[in-house]
Amino acid sequence: MILQNPLRRCAVLSAAALLALAGCSQGAGGGEAASEDQAALTELSGRLVEGDQPAYTAEYLIEGSEESVLVAVDPEAGTAAVVVGDRPSLWAGDDVAGLTVWLDQELDGVLPSEETVASWLSATAVDSSASTEFSNTTLAGELADCVDVQGAEDSPVGAYEVCVTTVGVIASVTAKVGDKAYTAKLVNYHDGVDTAWLDEITGQASTANQ
């Protein structure tokens, strides 16, 4: 059972990033505003992939459908689970790189990985053609910083919107990448992974050992 985390966290951003996330809408071309936008994009990218990644359980709704996606990851314990619709999959092992590859495969076309979204943000930070608008929101009780990107000609994704929680978990994403469309939004979240829940679904799914 997923329990909503009642704690509200505050993002720790650089001064430049705070200015950009205050709601500015700027192109990346020129001057102090562009530098602030780049700092904010770089901070969001780093938040997704740098430092100790948390153990968490997150449920997403695929907007425009009734399908839900459940992702539970505990890098330190070497366990993870993905449930798309009613199809559960489990992973166990101590290879963090292998876990990342497995998550990419299980969530392909449903939810981009944190590494993938981080690469979009990094590319946008150095794309002078991109227009960015920053905001913040609360989803599933979690504070999140958001960016809406348009017109990025030199980036792998020209237009997308993504929100990232203060602990570095994707809170929402809307993007069209080739023939894949992402429209996921966080609807339930809690820190950590419920081992009893993992045990409950163990008999329903094969386990990938990397």
PDB file of C-alpha atoms in Angstrom:
ATOM      1  CA  MET A   1       0.000   0.000   0.000  1.00  0.00           C
ATOM      2  CA  ILE A   2       1.378   3.378  -0.952  1.00  0.00           C
ATOM      3  CA  LEU A   3       1.223   6.050   1.723  1.00  0.00           C
ATOM      4  CA  GLN A   4       1.466   9.698   0.823  1.00  0.00           C
ATOM      5  CA  ASN A   5       4.454  11.325   2.473  1.00  0.00           C
ATOM      6  CA  PRO A   6       3.198  14.313   4.520  1.00  0.00           C
ATOM      7  CA  LEU A   7       6.614  15.971   4.638  1.00  0.00           C
ATOM      8  CA  ARG A   8       7.104  19.044   2.485  1.00  0.00           C
ATOM      9  CA  ARG A   9      10.690  19.554   1.456  1.00  0.00           C
ATOM     10  CA  CYS A  10      12.352  22.764   0.331  1.00  0.00           C
ATOM     11  CA  ALA A  11      14.643  22.705  -2.665  1.00  0.00           C
ATOM     12  CA  VAL A  12      18.214  23.771  -2.080  1.00  0.00           C
ATOM     13  CA  LEU A  13      19.210  25.678  -5.194  1.00  0.00           C
ATOM     14  CA  SER A  14      21.941  28.073  -6.095  1.00  0.00           C
ATOM     15  CA  ALA A  15      21.031  31.757  -6.022  1.00  0.00           C
ATOM     16  CA  ALA A  16      20.985  31.879  -9.818  1.00  0.00           C
ATOM     17  CA  ALA A  17      18.758  28.833 -10.032  1.00  0.00           C
ATOM     18  CA  LEU A  18      16.345  30.303  -7.515  1.00  0.00           C
ATOM     19  CA  LEU A  19      15.988  33.412  -9.646  1.00  0.00           C
ATOM     20  CA  ALA A  20      15.271  31.372 -12.744  1.00  0.00           C
ATOM     21  CA  LEU A  21      12.801  29.078 -10.975  1.00  0.00           C
ATOM     22  CA  ALA A  22      10.878  32.076  -9.671  1.00  0.00           C
ATOM     23  CA  GLY A  23       8.822  32.069 -12.855  1.00  0.00           C
ATOM     24  CA  CYS A  24      10.994  33.699 -15.494  1.00  0.00           C
ATOM     25  CA  SER A  25      10.248  33.028 -19.141  1.00  0.00           C
ATOM     26  CA  GLN A  26      13.345  33.610 -21.197  1.00  0.00           C
ATOM     27  CA  GLY A  27      15.119  32.356 -24.249  1.00  0.00           C
ATOM     28  CA  ALA A  28      18.580  30.986 -23.636  1.00  0.00           C
ATOM     29  CA  GLY A  29      20.205  33.653 -25.746  1.00  0.00           C
ATOM     30  CA  GLY A  30      22.240  36.298 -24.011  1.00  0.00           C
ATOM     31  CA  GLY A  31      22.937  37.998 -20.766  1.00  0.00           C
ATOM     32  CA  GLU A  32      22.253  37.370 -17.146  1.00  0.00           C
ATOM     33  CA  ALA A  33      18.811  35.831 -17.735  1.00  0.00           C
ATOM     34  CA  ALA A  34      20.309  33.159 -19.996  1.00  0.00           C
ATOM     35  CA  SER A  35      22.953  32.390 -17.384  1.00  0.00           C
ATOM     36  CA  GLU A  36      20.256  32.007 -14.726  1.00  0.00           C
ATOM     37  CA  ASP A  37      18.262  29.672 -16.970  1.00  0.00           C
ATOM     38  CA  GLN A  38      21.356  27.567 -17.648  1.00  0.00           C
ATOM     39  CA  ALA A  39      22.064  27.327 -13.910  1.00  0.00           C
ATOM     40  CA  ALA A  40      18.513  26.194 -13.184  1.00  0.00           C
ATOM     41  CA  LEU A  41      18.550  23.584 -15.977  1.00  0.00           C
ATOM     42  CA  THR A  42      21.922  22.278 -14.830  1.00  0.00           C
ATOM     43  CA  GLU A  43      20.698  22.060 -11.230  1.00  0.00           C
ATOM     44  CA  LEU A  44      17.612  20.082 -12.259  1.00  0.00           C
ATOM     45  CA  SER A  45      19.728  17.733 -14.382  1.00  0.00           C
ATOM     46  CA  GLY A  46      22.172  17.151 -11.551  1.00  0.00           C
ATOM     47  CA  ARG A  47      19.383  16.613  -9.061  1.00  0.00           C
ATOM     48  CA  LEU A  48      18.206  13.608 -11.096  1.00  0.00           C
ATOM     49  CA  VAL A  49      21.521  11.800 -11.358  1.00  0.00           C
ATOM     50  CA  GLU A  50      24.085  13.137  -8.905  1.00  0.00           C
ATOM     51  CA  GLY A  51      24.685  12.103  -5.313  1.00  0.00           C
ATOM     52  CA  ASP A  52      22.990   9.289  -3.424  1.00  0.00           C
ATOM     53  CA  GLN A  53      19.756   8.428  -5.177  1.00  0.00           C
ATOM     54  CA  PRO A  54      16.901   7.788  -2.736  1.00  0.00           C
ATOM     55  CA  ALA A  55      14.950   4.610  -2.200  1.00  0.00           C
ATOM     56  CA  TYR A  56      11.373   5.400  -3.157  1.00  0.00           C
ATOM     57  CA  THR A  57       8.030   4.093  -4.329  1.00  0.00           C
ATOM     58  CA  ALA A  58       6.180   6.181  -6.894  1.00  0.00           C
ATOM     59  CA  GLU A  59       2.900   5.669  -8.695  1.00  0.00           C
ATOM     60  CA  TYR A  60       2.224   7.503 -11.945  1.00  0.00           C
ATOM     61  CA  LEU A  61      -0.922   7.978 -13.976  1.00  0.00           C
ATOM     62  CA  ILE A  62      -0.586   7.943 -17.738  1.00  0.00           C
ATOM     63  CA  GLU A  63      -2.741  10.938 -18.614  1.00  0.00           C
ATOM     64  CA  GLY A  64      -5.426  10.344 -21.189  1.00  0.00           C
ATOM     65  CA  SER A  65      -5.763   6.721 -20.094  1.00  0.00           C
ATOM     66  CA  GLU A  66      -6.672   4.729 -17.012  1.00  0.00           C
ATOM     67  CA  GLU A  67      -3.267   3.021 -16.910  1.00  0.00           C
ATOM     68  CA  SER A  68      -1.083   3.387 -13.848  1.00  0.00           C
ATOM     69  CA  VAL A  69       2.621   2.694 -13.470  1.00  0.00           C
ATOM     70  CA  LEU A  70       4.273   1.775 -10.180  1.00  0.00           C
ATOM     71  CA  VAL A  71       8.025   2.130  -9.734  1.00  0.00           C
ATOM     72  CA  ALA A  72       9.818   1.022  -6.563  1.00  0.00           C
ATOM     73  CA  VAL A  73      13.603   1.376  -6.369  1.00  0.00           C
ATOM     74  CA  ASP A  74      16.048   0.721  -3.541  1.00  0.00           C
ATOM     75  CA  PRO A  75      19.598   1.040  -4.959  1.00  0.00           C
ATOM     76  CA  GLU A  76      21.279   0.254  -1.637  1.00  0.00           C
ATOM     77  CA  ALA A  77      19.311  -2.969  -1.128  1.00  0.00           C
ATOM     78  CA  GLY A  78      19.662  -3.901  -4.788  1.00  0.00           C
ATOM     79  CA  THR A  79      15.935  -4.373  -5.343  1.00  0.00           C
ATOM     80  CA  ALA A  80      13.397  -2.808  -7.666  1.00  0.00           C
ATOM     81  CA  ALA A  81       9.938  -3.433  -9.027  1.00  0.00           C
ATOM     82  CA  VAL A  82       7.920  -2.075 -11.918  1.00  0.00           C
ATOM     83  CA  VAL A  83       4.198  -2.664 -12.368  1.00  0.00           C
ATOM     84  CA  VAL A  84       2.683  -1.459 -15.643  1.00  0.00           C
ATOM     85  CA  GLY A  85      -1.058  -1.979 -15.532  1.00  0.00           C
ATOM     86  CA  ASP A  86      -1.332  -5.416 -13.913  1.00  0.00           C
ATOM     87  CA  ARG A  87       2.045  -6.708 -15.149  1.00  0.00           C
ATOM     88  CA  PRO A  88       4.677  -6.807 -12.395  1.00  0.00           C
ATOM     89  CA  SER A  89       8.414  -7.239 -12.939  1.00  0.00           C
ATOM     90  CA  LEU A  90      11.130  -7.553 -10.300  1.00  0.00           C
ATOM     91  CA  TRP A  91      14.869  -6.942 -10.258  1.00  0.00           C
ATOM     92  CA  ALA A  92      17.504  -8.028  -7.763  1.00  0.00           C
ATOM     93  CA  GLY A  93      21.249  -7.514  -7.810  1.00  0.00           C
ATOM     94  CA  ASP A  94      24.030  -5.184  -6.761  1.00  0.00           C
ATOM     95  CA  ASP A  95      24.876  -3.790 -10.200  1.00  0.00           C
ATOM     96  CA  VAL A  96      23.503  -0.238 -10.225  1.00  0.00           C
ATOM     97  CA  ALA A  97      24.267   0.184 -13.933  1.00  0.00           C
ATOM     98  CA  GLY A  98      22.371  -3.026 -14.627  1.00  0.00           C
ATOM     99  CA  LEU A  99      19.430  -1.722 -12.623  1.00  0.00           C
ATOM    100  CA  THR A 100      19.356   1.441 -14.751  1.00  0.00           C
ATOM    101  CA  VAL A 101      19.341  -0.607 -17.963  1.00  0.00           C
ATOM    102  CA  TRP A 102      16.569  -2.829 -16.603  1.00  0.00           C
ATOM    103  CA  LEU A 103      14.412   0.162 -15.643  1.00  0.00           C
ATOM    104  CA  ASP A 104      14.879   1.627 -19.137  1.00  0.00           C
ATOM    105  CA  GLN A 105      13.666  -1.612 -20.681  1.00  0.00           C
ATOM    106  CA  GLU A 106      10.684  -2.076 -18.371  1.00  0.00           C
ATOM    107  CA  LEU A 107       9.511   1.544 -18.705  1.00  0.00           C
ATOM    108  CA  ASP A 108      10.258   1.931 -22.415  1.00  0.00           C
ATOM    109  CA  GLY A 109       7.623   4.162 -24.002  1.00  0.00           C
ATOM    110  CA  VAL A 110       5.907   4.704 -20.633  1.00  0.00           C
ATOM    111  CA  LEU A 111       8.269   6.795 -18.506  1.00  0.00           C
ATOM    112  CA  PRO A 112      11.741   8.049 -19.442  1.00  0.00           C
ATOM    113  CA  SER A 113      14.550   7.261 -17.023  1.00  0.00           C
ATOM    114  CA  GLU A 114      16.011   9.909 -14.745  1.00  0.00           C
ATOM    115  CA  GLU A 115      19.264   9.689 -16.734  1.00  0.00           C
ATOM    116  CA  THR A 116      17.377  10.320 -19.981  1.00  0.00           C
ATOM    117  CA  VAL A 117      15.554  13.378 -18.641  1.00  0.00           C
ATOM    118  CA  ALA A 118      18.823  14.661 -17.163  1.00  0.00           C
ATOM    119  CA  SER A 119      20.396  14.461 -20.633  1.00  0.00           C
ATOM    120  CA  TRP A 120      17.507  16.506 -22.090  1.00  0.00           C
ATOM    121  CA  LEU A 121      18.002  19.193 -19.465  1.00  0.00           C
ATOM    122  CA  SER A 122      21.778  19.301 -19.954  1.00  0.00           C
ATOM    123  CA  ALA A 123      21.360  19.658 -23.724  1.00  0.00           C
ATOM    124  CA  THR A 124      18.776  22.421 -23.295  1.00  0.00           C
ATOM    125  CA  ALA A 125      21.134  24.331 -20.968  1.00  0.00           C
ATOM    126  CA  VAL A 126      23.573  24.877 -23.854  1.00  0.00           C
ATOM    127  CA  ASP A 127      20.965  25.277 -26.620  1.00  0.00           C
ATOM    128  CA  SER A 128      20.697  28.973 -27.472  1.00  0.00           C
ATOM    129  CA  SER A 129      17.521  28.392 -29.490  1.00  0.00           C
ATOM    130  CA  ALA A 130      15.539  27.012 -26.532  1.00  0.00           C
ATOM    131  CA  SER A 131      12.861  29.011 -24.741  1.00  0.00           C
ATOM    132  CA  THR A 132      12.339  28.015 -21.098  1.00  0.00           C
ATOM    133  CA  GLU A 133       9.648  28.818 -18.553  1.00  0.00           C
ATOM    134  CA  PHE A 134      10.137  27.790 -14.936  1.00  0.00           C
ATOM    135  CA  SER A 135       7.556  27.147 -12.226  1.00  0.00           C
ATOM    136  CA  ASN A 136       6.947  24.962  -9.196  1.00  0.00           C
ATOM    137  CA  THR A 137       4.117  22.736  -8.063  1.00  0.00           C
ATOM    138  CA  THR A 138       3.121  20.038  -5.589  1.00  0.00           C
ATOM    139  CA  LEU A 139       2.277  16.544  -6.811  1.00  0.00           C
ATOM    140  CA  ALA A 140       1.378  13.648  -4.510  1.00  0.00           C
ATOM    141  CA  GLY A 141       2.394  15.832  -1.575  1.00  0.00           C
ATOM    142  CA  GLU A 142       5.889  16.431  -2.976  1.00  0.00           C
ATOM    143  CA  LEU A 143       7.296  19.824  -3.907  1.00  0.00           C
ATOM    144  CA  ALA A 144       8.653  19.862  -7.446  1.00  0.00           C
ATOM    145  CA  ASP A 145      10.410  22.354  -9.729  1.00  0.00           C
ATOM    146  CA  CYS A 146       9.258  22.406 -13.342  1.00  0.00           C
ATOM    147  CA  VAL A 147      10.491  23.638 -16.695  1.00  0.00           C
ATOM    148  CA  ASP A 148       8.575  24.008 -19.957  1.00  0.00           C
ATOM    149  CA  VAL A 149      10.940  23.921 -22.945  1.00  0.00           C
ATOM    150  CA  GLN A 150       9.992  25.034 -26.443  1.00  0.00           C
ATOM    151  CA  GLY A 151      11.889  25.526 -29.702  1.00  0.00           C
ATOM    152  CA  ALA A 152      15.066  23.667 -28.763  1.00  0.00           C
ATOM    153  CA  GLU A 153      16.615  23.110 -32.181  1.00  0.00           C
ATOM    154  CA  ASP A 154      19.966  21.677 -31.052  1.00  0.00           C
ATOM    155  CA  SER A 155      18.629  19.317 -28.385  1.00  0.00           C
ATOM    156  CA  PRO A 156      17.448  15.694 -28.671  1.00  0.00           C
ATOM    157  CA  VAL A 157      13.913  16.815 -27.692  1.00  0.00           C
ATOM    158  CA  GLY A 158      12.673  20.104 -29.091  1.00  0.00           C
ATOM    159  CA  ALA A 159       9.729  20.590 -26.735  1.00  0.00           C
ATOM    160  CA  TYR A 160       8.933  19.023 -23.392  1.00  0.00           C
ATOM    161  CA  GLU A 161       7.744  19.779 -19.880  1.00  0.00           C
ATOM    162  CA  VAL A 162       9.190  18.061 -16.835  1.00  0.00           C
ATOM    163  CA  CYS A 163       8.879  18.436 -13.067  1.00  0.00           C
ATOM    164  CA  VAL A 164      11.466  17.073 -10.618  1.00  0.00           C
ATOM    165  CA  THR A 165      10.932  16.617  -6.886  1.00  0.00           C
ATOM    166  CA  THR A 166      13.366  18.066  -4.383  1.00  0.00           C
ATOM    167  CA  VAL A 167      14.929  14.621  -3.816  1.00  0.00           C
ATOM    168  CA  GLY A 168      15.481  13.998  -7.537  1.00  0.00           C
ATOM    169  CA  VAL A 169      12.497  11.890  -8.636  1.00  0.00           C
ATOM    170  CA  ILE A 170      10.542  12.657 -11.806  1.00  0.00           C
ATOM    171  CA  ALA A 171       7.186  14.141 -10.766  1.00  0.00           C
ATOM    172  CA  SER A 172       5.721  14.592 -14.246  1.00  0.00           C
ATOM    173  CA  VAL A 173       6.810  14.530 -17.852  1.00  0.00           C
ATOM    174  CA  THR A 174       5.156  15.473 -21.131  1.00  0.00           C
ATOM    175  CA  ALA A 175       7.235  14.884 -24.239  1.00  0.00           C
ATOM    176  CA  LYS A 176       7.171  13.468 -27.755  1.00  0.00           C
ATOM    177  CA  VAL A 177      10.356  11.640 -28.685  1.00  0.00           C
ATOM    178  CA  GLY A 178      10.230  10.001 -32.085  1.00  0.00           C
ATOM    179  CA  ASP A 179       7.272   7.619 -32.008  1.00  0.00           C
ATOM    180  CA  LYS A 180       7.087   7.660 -28.207  1.00  0.00           C
ATOM    181  CA  ALA A 181       4.795  10.015 -26.285  1.00  0.00           C
ATOM    182  CA  TYR A 182       5.251  10.496 -22.537  1.00  0.00           C
ATOM    183  CA  THR A 183       2.364  11.873 -20.438  1.00  0.00           C
ATOM    184  CA  ALA A 184       3.044  10.651 -16.899  1.00  0.00           C
ATOM    185  CA  LYS A 185       2.122  12.404 -13.647  1.00  0.00           C
ATOM    186  CA  LEU A 186       2.965  11.409 -10.063  1.00  0.00           C
ATOM    187  CA  VAL A 187      -0.151  10.522  -8.055  1.00  0.00           C
ATOM    188  CA  ASN A 188       1.295   8.696  -5.031  1.00  0.00           C
ATOM    189  CA  TYR A 189       4.745   8.751  -3.442  1.00  0.00           C
ATOM    190  CA  HIS A 190       6.595   7.664  -0.339  1.00  0.00           C
ATOM    191  CA  ASP A 191      10.213   7.344   0.680  1.00  0.00           C
ATOM    192  CA  GLY A 192      11.606   3.818   0.777  1.00  0.00           C
ATOM    193  CA  VAL A 193      10.321   0.509  -0.544  1.00  0.00           C
ATOM    194  CA  ASP A 194       7.827  -1.675   1.305  1.00  0.00           C
ATOM    195  CA  THR A 195       9.487  -5.111   1.448  1.00  0.00           C
ATOM    196  CA  ALA A 196       6.178  -6.750   2.413  1.00  0.00           C
ATOM    197  CA  TRP A 197       4.646  -5.422  -0.792  1.00  0.00           C
ATOM    198  CA  LEU A 198       7.614  -6.748  -2.785  1.00  0.00           C
ATOM    199  CA  ASP A 199       7.195 -10.146  -1.152  1.00  0.00           C
ATOM    200  CA  GLU A 200       3.492 -10.095  -2.020  1.00  0.00           C
ATOM    201  CA  ILE A 201       4.109  -9.692  -5.738  1.00  0.00           C
ATOM    202  CA  THR A 202       7.161 -11.972  -5.908  1.00  0.00           C
ATOM    203  CA  GLY A 203       4.990 -14.917  -6.829  1.00  0.00           C
ATOM    204  CA  GLN A 204       3.372 -12.978  -9.642  1.00  0.00           C
ATOM    205  CA  ALA A 205       6.496 -11.979 -11.536  1.00  0.00           C
ATOM    206  CA  SER A 206       9.809 -13.304 -12.723  1.00  0.00           C
ATOM    207  CA  THR A 207      12.909 -11.685 -11.227  1.00  0.00           C
ATOM    208  CA  ALA A 208      15.716 -10.288 -13.340  1.00  0.00           C
ATOM    209  CA  ASN A 209      19.140 -10.776 -11.765  1.00  0.00           C
ATOM    210  CA  GLN A 210      21.847  -8.555 -13.132  1.00  0.00           C
TER     211      GLN A 210
END
